[in-house]
Every structure is written in structure tokens, then in C-alpha cells.
XYZ file of C-alpha atoms in Angstrom:
257
model
C 0.000 0.000 0.000
C 1.246 3.442 -0.929
C 0.614 6.423 1.346
C 2.270 8.969 -0.966
C 4.479 10.199 1.870
C 7.873 9.432 3.376
C 6.542 6.393 5.268
C 6.330 4.588 1.911
C 10.048 3.997 2.496
C 10.343 0.800 4.560
C 11.367 1.367 8.172
C 10.292 5.010 8.357
C 7.665 6.304 10.796
C 6.435 9.874 11.354
C 4.837 11.588 14.341
C 3.810 15.201 14.971
C 2.985 17.319 17.976
C 2.110 20.998 17.950
C 0.712 23.813 20.063
C -1.897 25.549 17.910
C -2.141 28.499 20.290
C 1.606 29.171 20.412
C 2.038 28.111 16.756
C 5.047 25.871 17.170
C 5.736 22.151 17.200
C 7.998 19.285 16.213
C 8.032 16.388 13.786
C 9.817 13.120 14.505
C 10.984 10.708 11.815
C 11.864 7.366 13.390
C 14.159 4.741 11.853
C 14.140 2.323 14.763
C 16.172 -0.372 13.004
C 18.909 2.149 12.226
C 19.572 4.109 9.043
C 22.802 5.227 7.396
C 22.641 9.020 7.158
C 24.287 12.025 5.547
C 23.597 15.706 6.121
C 23.756 19.008 4.266
C 23.757 22.155 6.425
C 23.694 25.550 4.725
C 22.812 29.132 5.603
C 24.173 31.760 7.944
C 22.465 30.685 11.165
C 21.964 26.915 11.263
C 20.489 25.323 14.377
C 21.435 21.663 14.626
C 22.272 18.903 17.086
C 24.256 15.697 16.523
C 24.911 16.416 12.849
C 28.725 16.320 13.155
C 28.599 12.596 13.829
C 27.141 12.079 10.346
C 30.499 12.967 8.779
C 32.025 9.817 7.211
C 35.203 10.018 9.314
C 33.248 9.783 12.578
C 32.389 6.565 14.353
C 28.594 6.328 14.446
C 27.161 4.862 11.237
C 23.410 4.843 11.849
C 20.713 7.078 13.287
C 17.530 5.942 15.013
C 15.511 9.063 14.393
C 15.488 12.656 13.202
C 13.801 15.516 15.040
C 12.628 18.616 13.163
C 11.306 21.431 15.328
C 10.333 25.059 15.598
C 11.398 27.242 18.509
C 14.748 28.366 17.139
C 17.691 27.043 19.190
C 15.346 26.362 22.122
C 13.604 23.723 19.995
C 16.678 21.483 19.925
C 15.540 20.302 23.364
C 12.772 18.278 21.678
C 15.340 15.691 20.558
C 15.971 14.799 24.226
C 12.399 13.566 24.473
C 12.822 11.455 21.346
C 15.939 9.919 22.893
C 14.035 9.146 26.094
C 11.275 7.396 24.154
C 13.740 5.300 22.162
C 15.790 4.416 25.243
C 12.659 3.218 27.027
C 12.048 0.937 24.054
C 15.672 -0.308 24.156
C 16.535 1.279 20.822
C 19.934 2.857 20.321
C 23.656 2.379 19.873
C 24.834 -0.411 22.164
C 27.704 0.954 24.265
C 27.713 -2.024 26.652
C 26.310 -0.124 29.636
C 23.379 1.475 27.791
C 21.632 1.904 24.475
C 22.269 5.454 23.257
C 19.671 6.587 20.680
C 21.208 8.660 17.896
C 18.777 11.469 17.038
C 20.150 14.356 14.945
C 17.964 17.437 15.039
C 17.403 20.682 13.145
C 15.229 23.673 13.953
C 13.589 26.616 12.235
C 12.812 30.108 13.517
C 9.142 30.598 14.376
C 9.423 32.758 17.509
C 7.865 35.715 15.685
C 4.657 33.717 15.173
C 2.290 32.893 18.032
C 3.797 32.870 21.538
C 7.582 33.265 21.566
C 7.736 31.974 25.151
C 6.420 28.538 24.153
C 8.916 26.296 22.351
C 9.135 22.591 21.516
C 10.655 20.814 24.516
C 11.567 17.286 25.573
C 7.953 16.499 26.491
C 6.769 17.456 23.008
C 9.542 15.409 21.427
C 8.552 12.378 23.496
C 4.883 12.702 22.533
C 5.717 13.094 18.844
C 7.900 9.975 18.958
C 5.143 8.111 20.794
C 2.727 8.954 17.967
C 5.147 7.996 15.173
C 3.697 5.439 12.765
C 3.543 4.421 9.133
C 0.596 5.559 7.068
C -1.248 8.731 6.168
C -0.507 11.645 8.483
C -1.693 15.241 8.618
C 0.247 17.845 6.643
C 0.207 21.632 6.581
C 0.117 23.562 9.865
C 1.333 20.645 11.949
C 4.495 19.574 13.720
C 7.618 21.474 12.735
C 5.595 23.355 10.117
C 3.085 24.781 12.598
C 4.845 28.150 12.829
C 6.590 28.137 9.450
C 6.208 31.166 7.171
C 7.067 32.054 3.562
C 7.416 35.224 1.494
C 9.490 37.403 3.800
C 11.303 39.478 1.192
C 9.249 42.570 2.128
C 9.506 41.979 5.840
C 7.792 39.646 8.235
C 4.649 41.776 8.363
C 3.892 40.896 4.719
C 4.551 37.138 4.807
C 2.168 34.160 4.698
C 1.990 30.852 6.533
C 4.208 28.035 5.382
C 3.798 24.490 6.616
C 4.920 20.882 6.371
C 4.525 18.534 3.428
C 5.569 15.061 2.385
C 5.614 12.970 -0.766
C 7.109 9.775 -2.180
C 7.801 8.088 -5.491
C 8.260 4.377 -6.271
C 10.231 3.220 -9.318
C 9.787 0.026 -11.287
C 13.116 -1.305 -10.014
C 11.844 -1.236 -6.413
C 13.555 1.998 -5.366
C 11.380 4.178 -3.122
C 12.264 7.798 -2.399
C 10.318 9.874 0.115
C 10.634 13.392 1.472
C 9.236 15.456 4.320
C 9.936 19.191 4.556
C 9.001 22.045 6.889
C 8.951 25.075 4.599
C 10.029 28.272 6.336
C 11.408 29.915 3.228
C 12.324 33.486 2.356
C 10.722 33.243 -1.062
C 7.565 31.942 -2.693
C 5.726 28.664 -3.008
C 5.149 27.916 -6.686
C 3.157 25.409 -8.677
C 5.830 23.072 -10.097
C 3.866 22.588 -13.314
C 2.962 26.181 -14.144
C 5.415 28.227 -12.083
C 2.563 30.349 -10.732
C 2.925 31.699 -7.180
C 0.682 29.942 -4.668
C 1.915 31.649 -1.497
C 4.445 34.325 -0.621
C 4.783 38.003 0.198
C 1.676 40.170 -0.028
C 1.891 43.634 -1.563
C 0.347 45.926 1.090
C -0.945 48.349 -1.539
C -2.618 45.920 -3.937
C -3.071 42.758 -1.890
C -1.428 40.772 -4.699
C 1.309 38.200 -4.268
C 4.810 39.554 -4.903
C 7.308 37.748 -7.124
C 10.145 37.379 -4.582
C 12.775 36.662 -7.218
C 11.877 39.786 -9.146
C 11.753 41.821 -5.935
C 15.259 40.720 -4.982
C 16.551 41.684 -8.436
C 15.018 45.159 -8.420
C 15.198 46.033 -4.717
C 18.684 44.764 -4.016
C 19.659 47.874 -2.015
C 16.830 47.408 0.491
C 17.064 43.644 0.592
C 19.138 42.346 3.490
C 17.564 39.147 4.724
C 19.726 36.512 3.057
C 20.583 33.602 5.350
C 17.896 34.423 7.911
C 15.389 31.740 6.878
C 15.531 27.988 7.295
C 13.861 25.152 5.423
C 14.479 21.787 7.065
C 13.646 18.318 5.863
C 14.486 14.658 5.491
C 14.773 12.618 2.317
C 14.735 8.839 2.677
C 15.471 6.080 0.176
C 15.566 2.298 0.455
C 18.964 2.066 -1.255
C 21.994 0.441 0.357
C 24.585 3.166 0.680
C 27.701 3.616 2.735
C 28.023 6.577 5.071
C 30.422 8.244 2.622
C 27.974 7.728 -0.262
C 25.126 9.138 1.825
C 27.172 12.224 2.667
C 28.332 12.666 -0.932
C 24.715 12.795 -2.058
C 23.492 14.858 0.889
C 22.989 17.954 -1.269
C 19.930 16.042 -2.494
C 19.284 13.337 0.099
C 19.295 14.060 3.821
C 18.915 10.515 5.178
C 19.773 7.252 3.498
C 18.178 3.927 4.376
């Protein structure tokens, strides 16, 4: 059965938790049997945890989950709850005296939306991991995408809500590729078939959507927000890859199964 989301990839589960009043949350992608992983971190202000261990020269070869969260750097705490859940279920790297769950995490900035004093924490991470399952799950204003925004080229006051989405594709040779992304982008959301803008910055004078690319080209002197927006996601595939191969391809694939 195909769910048309990242859980089409064998061994992948997804769980969300969010606070709809504070507009923040986290999304947990579990790979309980272990998954070889690579990472690609870009931008001027990345917020990550446990991503250095994904470098091929480092010892740990598999992860047991990924935590995506809002809350800026505060949201990295959510991964602690995911670790607690996995440890309670005896899932993790066997270090003789304990099983240590490996849960890299990345966050996006959503403190300007909702209540900035409420951030994803260990309790939210635990609950999201507890809910993780295969199958159809809610998308949009959920989990890590709950406080995401897009179209910030004219300032935050003219942006629109972003969100979280997932998809998957299965090839005839048995390869399955799935993705899940929390879109907190500077620019627009466009229809991939027509190129038309679906969401983005709103012109305060006309109420129309602004072409962010064109705005950046023509308003370069007033534009100074490069590197201040974060889109985070996971791409999974049921291919057998080494850690070096996963890292080499990490500009396209975030996690390799």
C-alpha cells in the first residue's frame, strides 16, 4: 500500500505534535532499526544537534531518528524527548552499559509567530515519537511546520503561513524515495507545473502576491535578509549506501536507508 508520503520507504515512521495556540511544534521521523545518514547544512544561522557525527570520518554509522522542530535554538531540546522514548524501548547504539539513541535534530525560527515563550521541549519530542507510525498523516500547519512562514522578502509583516509537506515516489526497479519538509522559506511557493505563485509576500498596496525573485533583483539595495530563513527536511530512500555515499549525495538526500 502506498501512502504517498515518506513512510512509503520501509522502516520510516512519522509523528507530529504541535501547540496551535503558540504556533510551534515538532516532527519526529523514526528509523528504529537504524539508518545510514548524511547531512547538508547551509545558511548563515543553522540550528542543529548531533549532525557532526554524520560525517564519514566519525564513528557512528546509523541514526535511530530525526527531530525537526520550531522554537529556534530552544527547539533542539525536543530531541531529548525522542531519545528518552527510544531508550525506554531499548533502541539505540549499544555501548555495553546502555543503548544510546542517535537522534540528529534541526530547527527553524518561528518565535515571531504565536507565543515566543512557548517552544518545543523534551515532552513534546517524546509525545511526537510516541505517535510515530507508518501511514497517512496530517500535513500543513502541523508539527515542525506549525509556525513556518514564507514570502518574507518585504519583511515579516507581509509574509504568509508556510507548513509541512511530504511525498514519495516508487520506481519500477523497487527503489522508493520519500521526502518530508518544513517550509520556512524566504521566497515563494510555486506550482511546479505552471510556475505560478501559490503563497508568498503580499503587496500591502494591492493585496497581490509579490514575485520574490523579481523583488530581490530590483530592490537589491533594500534587501538584506539573506541567510535568515531555514527550510528543514528529510529525504529517505531504500537504497543500500555507505556513510560516505550518503554524505556525498546529501545535497539532495538528507537521510539514506
